[in-house]
mmCIF file of N, CA, C and O in Angstrom:
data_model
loop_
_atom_site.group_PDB
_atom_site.id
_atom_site.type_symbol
_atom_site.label_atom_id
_atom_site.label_comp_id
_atom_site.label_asym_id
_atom_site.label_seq_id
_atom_site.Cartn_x
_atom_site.Cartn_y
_atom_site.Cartn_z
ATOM 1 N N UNK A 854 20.850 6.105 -12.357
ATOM 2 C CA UNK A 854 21.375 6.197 -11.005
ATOM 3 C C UNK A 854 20.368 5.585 -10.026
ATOM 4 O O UNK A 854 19.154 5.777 -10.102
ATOM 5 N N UNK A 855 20.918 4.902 -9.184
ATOM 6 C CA UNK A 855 20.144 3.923 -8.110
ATOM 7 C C UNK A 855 19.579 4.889 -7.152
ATOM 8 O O UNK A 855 20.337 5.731 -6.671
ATOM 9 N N UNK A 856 18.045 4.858 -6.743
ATOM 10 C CA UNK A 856 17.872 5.688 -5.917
ATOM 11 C C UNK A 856 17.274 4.864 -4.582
ATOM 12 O O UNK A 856 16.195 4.313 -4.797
ATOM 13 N N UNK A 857 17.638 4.759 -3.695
ATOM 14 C CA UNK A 857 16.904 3.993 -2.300
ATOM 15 C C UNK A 857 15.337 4.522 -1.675
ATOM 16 O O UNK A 857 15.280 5.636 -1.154
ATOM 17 N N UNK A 858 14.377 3.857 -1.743
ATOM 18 C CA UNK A 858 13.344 4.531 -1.068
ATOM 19 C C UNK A 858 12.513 3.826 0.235
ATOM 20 O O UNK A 858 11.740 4.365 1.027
ATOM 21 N N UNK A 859 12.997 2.321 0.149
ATOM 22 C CA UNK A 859 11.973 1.510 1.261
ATOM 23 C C UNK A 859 11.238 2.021 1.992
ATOM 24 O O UNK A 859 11.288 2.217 3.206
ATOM 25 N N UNK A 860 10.198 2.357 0.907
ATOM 26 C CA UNK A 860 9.043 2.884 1.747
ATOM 27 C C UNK A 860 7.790 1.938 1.151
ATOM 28 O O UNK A 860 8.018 0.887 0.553
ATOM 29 N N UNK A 861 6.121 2.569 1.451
ATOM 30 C CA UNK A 861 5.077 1.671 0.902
ATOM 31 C C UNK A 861 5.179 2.666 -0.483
ATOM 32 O O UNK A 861 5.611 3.813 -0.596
ATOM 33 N N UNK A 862 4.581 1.708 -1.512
ATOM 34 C CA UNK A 862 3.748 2.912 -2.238
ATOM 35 C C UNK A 862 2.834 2.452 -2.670
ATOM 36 O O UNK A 862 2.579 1.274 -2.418
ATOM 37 N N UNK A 863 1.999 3.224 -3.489
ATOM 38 C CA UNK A 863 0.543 2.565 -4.103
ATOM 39 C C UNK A 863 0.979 1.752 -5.283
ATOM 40 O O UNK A 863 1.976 1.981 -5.968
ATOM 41 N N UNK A 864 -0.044 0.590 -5.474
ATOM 42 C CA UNK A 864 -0.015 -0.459 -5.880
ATOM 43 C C UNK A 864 0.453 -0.416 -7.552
ATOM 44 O O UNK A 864 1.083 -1.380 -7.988
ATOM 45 N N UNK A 865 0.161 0.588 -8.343
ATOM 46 C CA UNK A 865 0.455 0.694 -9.768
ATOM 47 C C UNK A 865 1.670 1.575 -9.858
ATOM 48 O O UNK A 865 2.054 1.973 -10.958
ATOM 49 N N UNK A 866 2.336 1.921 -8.664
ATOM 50 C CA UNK A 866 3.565 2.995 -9.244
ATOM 51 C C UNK A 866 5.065 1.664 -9.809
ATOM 52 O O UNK A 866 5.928 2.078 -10.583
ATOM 53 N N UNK A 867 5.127 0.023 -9.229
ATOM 54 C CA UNK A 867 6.213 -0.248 -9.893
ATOM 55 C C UNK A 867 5.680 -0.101 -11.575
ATOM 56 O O UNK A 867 6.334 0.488 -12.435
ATOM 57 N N UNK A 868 4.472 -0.716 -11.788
ATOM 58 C CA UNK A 868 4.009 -0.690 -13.039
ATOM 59 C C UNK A 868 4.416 0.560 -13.700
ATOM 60 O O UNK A 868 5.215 0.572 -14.636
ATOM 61 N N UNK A 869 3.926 1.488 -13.266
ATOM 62 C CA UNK A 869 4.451 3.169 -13.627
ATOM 63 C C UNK A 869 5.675 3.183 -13.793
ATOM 64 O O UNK A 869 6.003 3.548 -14.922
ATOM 65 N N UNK A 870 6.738 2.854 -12.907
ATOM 66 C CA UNK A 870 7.807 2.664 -13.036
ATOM 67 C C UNK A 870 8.540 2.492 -14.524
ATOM 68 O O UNK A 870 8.982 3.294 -15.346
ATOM 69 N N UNK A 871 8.443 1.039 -14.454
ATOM 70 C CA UNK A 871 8.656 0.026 -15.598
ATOM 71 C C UNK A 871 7.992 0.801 -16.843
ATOM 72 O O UNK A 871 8.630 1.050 -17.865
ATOM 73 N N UNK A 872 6.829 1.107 -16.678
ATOM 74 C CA UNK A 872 6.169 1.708 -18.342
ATOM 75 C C UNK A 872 7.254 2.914 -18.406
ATOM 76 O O UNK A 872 7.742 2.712 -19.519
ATOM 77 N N UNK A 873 7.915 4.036 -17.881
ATOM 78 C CA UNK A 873 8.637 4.675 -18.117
ATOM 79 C C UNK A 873 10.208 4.206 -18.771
ATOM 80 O O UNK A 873 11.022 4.910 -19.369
ATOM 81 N N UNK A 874 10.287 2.616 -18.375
ATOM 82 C CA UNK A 874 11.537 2.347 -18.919
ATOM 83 C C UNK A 874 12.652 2.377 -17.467
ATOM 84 O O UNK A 874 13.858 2.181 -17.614
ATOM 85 N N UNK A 875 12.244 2.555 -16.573
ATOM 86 C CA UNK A 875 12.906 2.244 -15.474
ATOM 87 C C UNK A 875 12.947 1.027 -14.973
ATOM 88 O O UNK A 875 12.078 0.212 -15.283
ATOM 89 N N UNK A 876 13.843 0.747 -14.219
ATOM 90 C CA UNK A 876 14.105 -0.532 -13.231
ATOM 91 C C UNK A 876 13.795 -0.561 -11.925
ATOM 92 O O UNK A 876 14.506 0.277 -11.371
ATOM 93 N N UNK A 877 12.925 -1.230 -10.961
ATOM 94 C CA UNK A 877 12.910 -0.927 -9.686
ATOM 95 C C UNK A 877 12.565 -2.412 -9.258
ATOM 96 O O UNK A 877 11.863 -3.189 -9.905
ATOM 97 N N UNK A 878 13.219 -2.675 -7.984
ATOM 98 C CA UNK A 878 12.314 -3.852 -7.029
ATOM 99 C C UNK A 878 11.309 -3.851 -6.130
ATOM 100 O O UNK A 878 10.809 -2.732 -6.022
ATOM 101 N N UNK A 879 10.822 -4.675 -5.445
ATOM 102 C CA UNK A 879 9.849 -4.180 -4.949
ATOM 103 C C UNK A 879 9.705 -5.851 -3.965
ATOM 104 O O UNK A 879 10.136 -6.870 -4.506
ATOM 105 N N UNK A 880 9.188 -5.913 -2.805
ATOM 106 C CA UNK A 880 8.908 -6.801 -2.131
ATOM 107 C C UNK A 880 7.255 -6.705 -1.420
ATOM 108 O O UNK A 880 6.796 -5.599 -1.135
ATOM 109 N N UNK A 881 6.629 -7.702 -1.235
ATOM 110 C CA UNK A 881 5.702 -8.101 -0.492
ATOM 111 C C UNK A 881 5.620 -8.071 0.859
ATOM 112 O O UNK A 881 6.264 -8.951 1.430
ATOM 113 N N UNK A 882 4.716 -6.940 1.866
ATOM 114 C CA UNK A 882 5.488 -6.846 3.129
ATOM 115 C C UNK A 882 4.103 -8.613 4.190
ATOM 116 O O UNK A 882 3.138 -9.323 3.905
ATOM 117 N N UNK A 883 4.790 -8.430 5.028
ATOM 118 C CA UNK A 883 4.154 -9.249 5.690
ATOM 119 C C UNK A 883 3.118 -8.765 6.676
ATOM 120 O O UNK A 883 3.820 -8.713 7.685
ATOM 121 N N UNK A 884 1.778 -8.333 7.101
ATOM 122 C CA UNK A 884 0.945 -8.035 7.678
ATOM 123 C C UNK A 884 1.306 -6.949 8.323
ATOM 124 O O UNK A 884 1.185 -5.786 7.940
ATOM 125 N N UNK A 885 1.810 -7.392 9.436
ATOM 126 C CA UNK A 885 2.957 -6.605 10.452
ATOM 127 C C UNK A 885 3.551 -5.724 10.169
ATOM 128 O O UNK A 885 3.567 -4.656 10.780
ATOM 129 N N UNK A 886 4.375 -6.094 8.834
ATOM 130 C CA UNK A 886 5.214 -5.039 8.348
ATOM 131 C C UNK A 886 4.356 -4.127 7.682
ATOM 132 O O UNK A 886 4.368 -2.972 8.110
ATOM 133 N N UNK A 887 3.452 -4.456 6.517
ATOM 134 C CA UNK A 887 2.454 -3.454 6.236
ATOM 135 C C UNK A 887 1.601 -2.912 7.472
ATOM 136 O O UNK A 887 0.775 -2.133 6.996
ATOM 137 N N UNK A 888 1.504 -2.963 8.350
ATOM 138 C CA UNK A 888 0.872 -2.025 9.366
ATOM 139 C C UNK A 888 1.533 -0.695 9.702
ATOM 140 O O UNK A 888 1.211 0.477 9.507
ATOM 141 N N UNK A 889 2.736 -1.389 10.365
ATOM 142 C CA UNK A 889 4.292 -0.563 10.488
ATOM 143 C C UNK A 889 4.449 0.519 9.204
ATOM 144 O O UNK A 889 4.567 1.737 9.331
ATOM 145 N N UNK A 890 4.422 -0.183 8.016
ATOM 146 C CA UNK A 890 5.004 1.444 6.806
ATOM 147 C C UNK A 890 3.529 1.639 6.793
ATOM 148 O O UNK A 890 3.566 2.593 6.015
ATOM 149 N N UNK A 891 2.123 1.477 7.062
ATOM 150 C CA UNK A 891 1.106 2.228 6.673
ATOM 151 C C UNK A 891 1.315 3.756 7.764
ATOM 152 O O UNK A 891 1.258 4.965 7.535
ATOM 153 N N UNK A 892 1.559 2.970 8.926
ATOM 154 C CA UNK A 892 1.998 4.746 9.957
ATOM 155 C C UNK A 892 2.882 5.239 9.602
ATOM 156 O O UNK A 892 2.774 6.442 9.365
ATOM 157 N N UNK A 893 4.155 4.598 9.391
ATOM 158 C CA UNK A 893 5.174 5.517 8.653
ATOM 159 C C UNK A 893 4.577 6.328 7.467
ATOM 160 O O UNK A 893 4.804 7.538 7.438
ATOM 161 N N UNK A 894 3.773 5.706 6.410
ATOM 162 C CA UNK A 894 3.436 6.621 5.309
ATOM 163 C C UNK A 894 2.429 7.775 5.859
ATOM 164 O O UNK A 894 2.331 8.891 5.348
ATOM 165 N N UNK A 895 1.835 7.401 6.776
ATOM 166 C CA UNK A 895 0.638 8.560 7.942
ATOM 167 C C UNK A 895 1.408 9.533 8.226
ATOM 168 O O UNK A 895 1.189 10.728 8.028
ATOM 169 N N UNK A 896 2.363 9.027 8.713
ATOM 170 C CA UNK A 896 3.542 10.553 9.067
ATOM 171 C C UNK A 896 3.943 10.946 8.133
ATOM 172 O O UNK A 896 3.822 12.168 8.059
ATOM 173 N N UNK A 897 4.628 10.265 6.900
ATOM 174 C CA UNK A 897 5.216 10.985 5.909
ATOM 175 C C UNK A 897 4.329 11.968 5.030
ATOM 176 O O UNK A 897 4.848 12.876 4.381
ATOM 177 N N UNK A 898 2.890 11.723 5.048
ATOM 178 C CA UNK A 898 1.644 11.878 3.853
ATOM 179 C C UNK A 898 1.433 13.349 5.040
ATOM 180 O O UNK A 898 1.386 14.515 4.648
ATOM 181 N N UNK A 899 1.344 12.971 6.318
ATOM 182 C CA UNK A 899 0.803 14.160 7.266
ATOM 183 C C UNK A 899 1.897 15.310 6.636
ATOM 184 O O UNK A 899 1.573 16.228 5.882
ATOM 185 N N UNK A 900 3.221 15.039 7.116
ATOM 186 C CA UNK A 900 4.462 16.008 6.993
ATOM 187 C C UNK A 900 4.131 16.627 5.749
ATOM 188 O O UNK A 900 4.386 17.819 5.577
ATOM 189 N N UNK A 901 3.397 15.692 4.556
ATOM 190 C CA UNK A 901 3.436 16.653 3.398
ATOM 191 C C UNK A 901 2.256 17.532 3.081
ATOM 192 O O UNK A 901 2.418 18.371 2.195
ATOM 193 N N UNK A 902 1.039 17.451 3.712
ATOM 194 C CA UNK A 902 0.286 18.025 4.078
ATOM 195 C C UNK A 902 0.348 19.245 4.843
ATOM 196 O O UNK A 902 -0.253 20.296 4.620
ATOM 197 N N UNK A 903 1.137 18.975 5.756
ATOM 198 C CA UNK A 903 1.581 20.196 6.779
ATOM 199 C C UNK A 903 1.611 21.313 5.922
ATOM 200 O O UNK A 903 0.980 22.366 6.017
ATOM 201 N N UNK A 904 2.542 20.898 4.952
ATOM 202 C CA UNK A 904 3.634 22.482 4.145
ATOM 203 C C UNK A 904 3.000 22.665 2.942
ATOM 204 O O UNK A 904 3.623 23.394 2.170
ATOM 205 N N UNK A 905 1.533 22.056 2.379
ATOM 206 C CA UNK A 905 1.437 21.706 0.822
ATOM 207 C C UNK A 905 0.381 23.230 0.877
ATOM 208 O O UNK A 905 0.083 23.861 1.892
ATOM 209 N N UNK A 906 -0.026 23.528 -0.550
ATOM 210 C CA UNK A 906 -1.048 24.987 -0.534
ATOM 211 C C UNK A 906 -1.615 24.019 -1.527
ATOM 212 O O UNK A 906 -1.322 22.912 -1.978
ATOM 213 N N UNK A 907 -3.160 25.496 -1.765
ATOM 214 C CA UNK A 907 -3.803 24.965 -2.904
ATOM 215 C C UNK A 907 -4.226 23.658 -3.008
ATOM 216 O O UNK A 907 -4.495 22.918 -2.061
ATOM 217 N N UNK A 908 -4.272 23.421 -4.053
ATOM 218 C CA UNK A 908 -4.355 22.107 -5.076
ATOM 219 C C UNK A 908 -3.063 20.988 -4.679
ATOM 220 O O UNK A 908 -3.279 19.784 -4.820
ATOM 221 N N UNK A 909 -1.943 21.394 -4.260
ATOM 222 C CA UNK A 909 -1.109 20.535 -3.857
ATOM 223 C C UNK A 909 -1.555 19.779 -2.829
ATOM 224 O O UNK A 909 -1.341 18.572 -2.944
ATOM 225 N N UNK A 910 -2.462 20.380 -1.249
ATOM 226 C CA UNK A 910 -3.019 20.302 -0.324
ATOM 227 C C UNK A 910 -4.128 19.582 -0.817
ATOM 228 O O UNK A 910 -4.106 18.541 -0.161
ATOM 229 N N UNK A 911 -4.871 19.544 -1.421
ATOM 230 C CA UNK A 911 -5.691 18.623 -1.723
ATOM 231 C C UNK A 911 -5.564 17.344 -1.833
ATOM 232 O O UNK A 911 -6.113 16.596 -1.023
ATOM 233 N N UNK A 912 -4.759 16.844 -2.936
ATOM 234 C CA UNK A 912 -4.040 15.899 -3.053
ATOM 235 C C UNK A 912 -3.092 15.720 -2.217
ATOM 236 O O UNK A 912 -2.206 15.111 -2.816
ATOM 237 N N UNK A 913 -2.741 15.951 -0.974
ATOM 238 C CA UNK A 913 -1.753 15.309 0.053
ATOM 239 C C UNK A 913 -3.489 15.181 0.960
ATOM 240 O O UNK A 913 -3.826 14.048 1.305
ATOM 241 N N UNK A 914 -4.006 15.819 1.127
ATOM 242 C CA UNK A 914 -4.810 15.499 2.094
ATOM 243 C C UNK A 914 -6.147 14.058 1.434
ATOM 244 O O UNK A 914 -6.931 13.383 2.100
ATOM 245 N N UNK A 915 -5.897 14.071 -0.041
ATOM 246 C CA UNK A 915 -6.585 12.844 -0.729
ATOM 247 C C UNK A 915 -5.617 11.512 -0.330
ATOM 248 O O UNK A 915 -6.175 10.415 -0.337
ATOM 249 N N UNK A 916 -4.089 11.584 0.041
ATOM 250 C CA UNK A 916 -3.305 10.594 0.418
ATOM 251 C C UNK A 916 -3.775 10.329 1.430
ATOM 252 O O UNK A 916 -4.568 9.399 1.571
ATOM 253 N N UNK A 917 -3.228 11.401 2.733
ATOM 254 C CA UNK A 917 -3.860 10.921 3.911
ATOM 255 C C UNK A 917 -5.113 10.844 4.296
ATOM 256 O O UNK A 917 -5.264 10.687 5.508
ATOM 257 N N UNK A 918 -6.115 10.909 3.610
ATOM 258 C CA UNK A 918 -7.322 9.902 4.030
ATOM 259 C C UNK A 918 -7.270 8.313 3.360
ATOM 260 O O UNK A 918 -7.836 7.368 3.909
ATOM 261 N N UNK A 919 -6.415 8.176 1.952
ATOM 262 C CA UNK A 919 -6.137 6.964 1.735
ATOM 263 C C UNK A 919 -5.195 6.136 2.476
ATOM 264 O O UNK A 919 -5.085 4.944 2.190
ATOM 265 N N UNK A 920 -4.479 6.692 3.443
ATOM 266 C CA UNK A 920 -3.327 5.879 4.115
ATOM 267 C C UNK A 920 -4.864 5.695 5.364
ATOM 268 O O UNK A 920 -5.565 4.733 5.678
ATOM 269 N N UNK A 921 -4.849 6.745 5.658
ATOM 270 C CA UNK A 921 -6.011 6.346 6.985
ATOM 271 C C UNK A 921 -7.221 5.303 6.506
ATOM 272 O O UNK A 921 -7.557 4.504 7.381
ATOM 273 N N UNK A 922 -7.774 5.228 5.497
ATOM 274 C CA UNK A 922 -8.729 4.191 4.853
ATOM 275 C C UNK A 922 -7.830 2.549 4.875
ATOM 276 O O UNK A 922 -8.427 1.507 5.145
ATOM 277 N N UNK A 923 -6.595 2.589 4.600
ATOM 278 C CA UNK A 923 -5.993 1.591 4.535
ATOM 279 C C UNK A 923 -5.823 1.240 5.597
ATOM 280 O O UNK A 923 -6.384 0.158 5.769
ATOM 281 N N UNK A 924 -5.026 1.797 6.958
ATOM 282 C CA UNK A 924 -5.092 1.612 8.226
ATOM 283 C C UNK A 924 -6.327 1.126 8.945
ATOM 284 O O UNK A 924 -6.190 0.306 9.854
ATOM 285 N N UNK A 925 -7.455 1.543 8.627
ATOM 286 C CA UNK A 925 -8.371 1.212 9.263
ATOM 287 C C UNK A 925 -8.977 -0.444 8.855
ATOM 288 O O UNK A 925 -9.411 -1.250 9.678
ATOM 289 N N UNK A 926 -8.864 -0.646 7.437
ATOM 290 C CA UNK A 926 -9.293 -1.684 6.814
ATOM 291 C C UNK A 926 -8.388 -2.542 7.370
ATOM 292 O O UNK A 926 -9.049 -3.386 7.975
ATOM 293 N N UNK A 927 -6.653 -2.878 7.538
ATOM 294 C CA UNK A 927 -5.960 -3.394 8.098
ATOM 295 C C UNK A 927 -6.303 -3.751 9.775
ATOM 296 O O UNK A 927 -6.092 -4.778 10.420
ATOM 297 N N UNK A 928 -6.799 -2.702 10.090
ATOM 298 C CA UNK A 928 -6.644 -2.965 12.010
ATOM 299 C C UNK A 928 -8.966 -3.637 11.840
ATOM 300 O O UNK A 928 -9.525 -3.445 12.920
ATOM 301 N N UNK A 929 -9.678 -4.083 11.030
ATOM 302 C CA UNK A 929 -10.786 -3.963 11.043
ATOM 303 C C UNK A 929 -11.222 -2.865 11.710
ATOM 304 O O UNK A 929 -11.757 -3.128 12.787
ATOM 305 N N UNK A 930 -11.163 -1.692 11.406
ATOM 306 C CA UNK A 930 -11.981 -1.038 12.069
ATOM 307 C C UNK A 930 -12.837 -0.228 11.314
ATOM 308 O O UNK A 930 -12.299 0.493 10.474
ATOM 309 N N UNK A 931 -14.361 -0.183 11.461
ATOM 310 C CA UNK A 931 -15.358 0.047 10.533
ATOM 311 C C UNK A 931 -15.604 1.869 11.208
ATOM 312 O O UNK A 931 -15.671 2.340 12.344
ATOM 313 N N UNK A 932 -15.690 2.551 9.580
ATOM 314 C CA UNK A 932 -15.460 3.906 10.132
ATOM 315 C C UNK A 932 -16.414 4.742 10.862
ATOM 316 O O UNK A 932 -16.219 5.900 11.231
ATOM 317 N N UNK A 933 -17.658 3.906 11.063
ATOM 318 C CA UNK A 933 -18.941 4.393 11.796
ATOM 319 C C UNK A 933 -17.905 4.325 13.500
ATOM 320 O O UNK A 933 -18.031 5.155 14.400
ATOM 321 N N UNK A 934 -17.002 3.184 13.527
ATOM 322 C CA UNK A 934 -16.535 3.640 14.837
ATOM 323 C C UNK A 934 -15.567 5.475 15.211
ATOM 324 O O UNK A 934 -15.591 6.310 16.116
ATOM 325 N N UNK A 935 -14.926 5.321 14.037
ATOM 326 C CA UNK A 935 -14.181 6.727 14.031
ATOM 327 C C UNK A 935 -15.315 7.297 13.945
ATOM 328 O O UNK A 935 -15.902 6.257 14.244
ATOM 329 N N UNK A 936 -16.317 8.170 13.774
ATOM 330 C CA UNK A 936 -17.084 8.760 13.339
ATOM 331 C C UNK A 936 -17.719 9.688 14.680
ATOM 332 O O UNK A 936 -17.915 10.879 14.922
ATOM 333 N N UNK A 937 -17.978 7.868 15.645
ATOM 334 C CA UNK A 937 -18.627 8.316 17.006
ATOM 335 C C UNK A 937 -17.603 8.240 17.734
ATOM 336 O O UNK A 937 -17.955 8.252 18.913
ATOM 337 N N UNK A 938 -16.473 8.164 17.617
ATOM 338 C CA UNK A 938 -15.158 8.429 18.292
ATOM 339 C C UNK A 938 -14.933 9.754 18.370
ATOM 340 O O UNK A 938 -14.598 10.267 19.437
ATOM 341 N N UNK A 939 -15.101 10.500 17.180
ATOM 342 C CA UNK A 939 -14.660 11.726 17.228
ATOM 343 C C UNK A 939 -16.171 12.538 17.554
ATOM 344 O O UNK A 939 -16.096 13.450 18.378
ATOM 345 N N UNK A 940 -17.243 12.311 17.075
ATOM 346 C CA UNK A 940 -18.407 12.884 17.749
ATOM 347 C C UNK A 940 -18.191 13.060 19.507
ATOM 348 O O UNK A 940 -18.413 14.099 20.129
ATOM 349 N N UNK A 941 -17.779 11.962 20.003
ATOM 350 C CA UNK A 941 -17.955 11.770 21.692
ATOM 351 C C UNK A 941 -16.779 12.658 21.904
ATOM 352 O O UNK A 941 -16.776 13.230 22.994
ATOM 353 N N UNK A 942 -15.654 12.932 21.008
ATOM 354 C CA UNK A 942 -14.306 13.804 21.500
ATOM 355 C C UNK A 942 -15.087 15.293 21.428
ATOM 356 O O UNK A 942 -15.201 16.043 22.397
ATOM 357 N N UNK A 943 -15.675 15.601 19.880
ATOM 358 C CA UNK A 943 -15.923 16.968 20.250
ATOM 359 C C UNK A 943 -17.072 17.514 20.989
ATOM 360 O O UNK A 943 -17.410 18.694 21.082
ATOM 361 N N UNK A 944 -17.710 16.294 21.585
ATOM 362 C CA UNK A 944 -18.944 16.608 22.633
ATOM 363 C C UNK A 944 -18.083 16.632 24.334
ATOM 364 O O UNK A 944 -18.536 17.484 25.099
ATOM 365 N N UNK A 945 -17.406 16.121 24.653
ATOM 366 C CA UNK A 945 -16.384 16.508 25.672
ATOM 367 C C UNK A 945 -15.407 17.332 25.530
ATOM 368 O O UNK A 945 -14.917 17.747 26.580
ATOM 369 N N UNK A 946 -14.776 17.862 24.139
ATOM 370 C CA UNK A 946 -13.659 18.610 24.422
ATOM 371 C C UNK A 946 -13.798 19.883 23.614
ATOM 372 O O UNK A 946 -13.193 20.942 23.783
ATOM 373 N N UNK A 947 -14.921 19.508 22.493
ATOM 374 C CA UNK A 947 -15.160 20.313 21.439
ATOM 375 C C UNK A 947 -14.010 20.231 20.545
ATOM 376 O O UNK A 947 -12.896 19.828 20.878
ATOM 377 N N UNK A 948 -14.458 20.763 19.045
ATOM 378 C CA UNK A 948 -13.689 20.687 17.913
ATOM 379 C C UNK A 948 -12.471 22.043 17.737
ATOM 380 O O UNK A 948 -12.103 22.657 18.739
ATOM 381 N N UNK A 949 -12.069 22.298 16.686
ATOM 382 C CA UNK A 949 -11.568 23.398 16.178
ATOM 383 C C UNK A 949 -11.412 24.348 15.456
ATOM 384 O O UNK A 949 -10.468 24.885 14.875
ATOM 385 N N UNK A 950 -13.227 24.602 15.638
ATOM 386 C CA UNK A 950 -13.564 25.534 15.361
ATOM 387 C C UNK A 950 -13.542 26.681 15.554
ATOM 388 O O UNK A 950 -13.960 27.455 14.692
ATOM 389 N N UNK A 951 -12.890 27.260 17.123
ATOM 390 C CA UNK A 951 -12.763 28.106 17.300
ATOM 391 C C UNK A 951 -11.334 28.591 17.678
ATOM 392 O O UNK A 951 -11.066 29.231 18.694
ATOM 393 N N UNK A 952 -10.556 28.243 16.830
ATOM 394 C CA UNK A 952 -9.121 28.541 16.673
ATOM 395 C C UNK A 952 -8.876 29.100 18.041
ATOM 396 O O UNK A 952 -8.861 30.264 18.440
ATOM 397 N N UNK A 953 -8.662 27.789 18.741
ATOM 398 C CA UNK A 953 -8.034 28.467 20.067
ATOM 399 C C UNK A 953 -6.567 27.922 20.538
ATOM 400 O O UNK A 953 -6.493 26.901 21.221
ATOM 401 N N UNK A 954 -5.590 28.532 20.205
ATOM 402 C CA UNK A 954 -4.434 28.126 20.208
ATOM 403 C C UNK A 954 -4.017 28.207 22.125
ATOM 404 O O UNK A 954 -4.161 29.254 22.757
ATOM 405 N N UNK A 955 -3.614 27.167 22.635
ATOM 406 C CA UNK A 955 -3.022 27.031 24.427
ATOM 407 C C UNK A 955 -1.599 27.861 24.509
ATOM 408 O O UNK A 955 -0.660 27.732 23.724
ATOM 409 N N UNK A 956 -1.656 28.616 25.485
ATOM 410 C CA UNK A 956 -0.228 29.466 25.270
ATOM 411 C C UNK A 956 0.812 28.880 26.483
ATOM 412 O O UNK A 956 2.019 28.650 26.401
ATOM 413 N N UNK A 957 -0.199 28.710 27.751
ATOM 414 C CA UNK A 957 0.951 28.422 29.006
ATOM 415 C C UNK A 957 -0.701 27.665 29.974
ATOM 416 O O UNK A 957 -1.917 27.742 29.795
ATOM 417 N N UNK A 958 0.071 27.094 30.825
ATOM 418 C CA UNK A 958 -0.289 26.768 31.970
ATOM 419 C C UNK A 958 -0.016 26.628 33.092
ATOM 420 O O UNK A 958 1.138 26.200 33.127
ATOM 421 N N UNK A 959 -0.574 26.786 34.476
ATOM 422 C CA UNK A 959 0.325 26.480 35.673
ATOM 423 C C UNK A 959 -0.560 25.269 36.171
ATOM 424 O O UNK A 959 -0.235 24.640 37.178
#
């Protein structure tokens, strides 16, 4: 049964595929377009992170640092910049460490 997925995936799953005896296609995206499904997979990899426990959580959170490693290598951006990006955020706003959830404001 045909299943639709146009999404990215990692580079050895048609191979995986095929060694199981399955059929699948697969296309080459164009720069652009791989930028585009690398955030789409950021959201999808986040969403599964959200809900995952344990050991499942691990491995969704081993994705989304690989979608974010890929993103960054795509846009050049060298991660010493994220690093002091987020240093300078939690020196102005601080981190979340202290579980402080915002309830209301006026």
């Amino acid at each position: 049964m045909r299943q639709e997925h146009n999404k990215l995936v990692r580079d050895l799953i048609p191979e995986i595929i095929r060694q199981a005896g399955h059929q699948c296609d697969t296309i080459i995206l164009s720069e652009s377009e791989y930028r585009q499904a690398l955030r789409d997979k950021l959201l999808e990899e986040a969403q599964e992170a959200a809900t995952a426990n344990g050991k499942d959580l691990i491995e969704e959170l081993a994705d989304l640092l690989d979608v974010i490693d890929a993103l960054m290598e795509s846009h050049n951006i060298e991660q010493e910049s994220i690093l002091l990006t987020r240093d300078q955020k939690r020196a102005e706003k601080g981190g979340f460490t202290q579980k402080v959830k915002l309830l209301w404001t006026e």
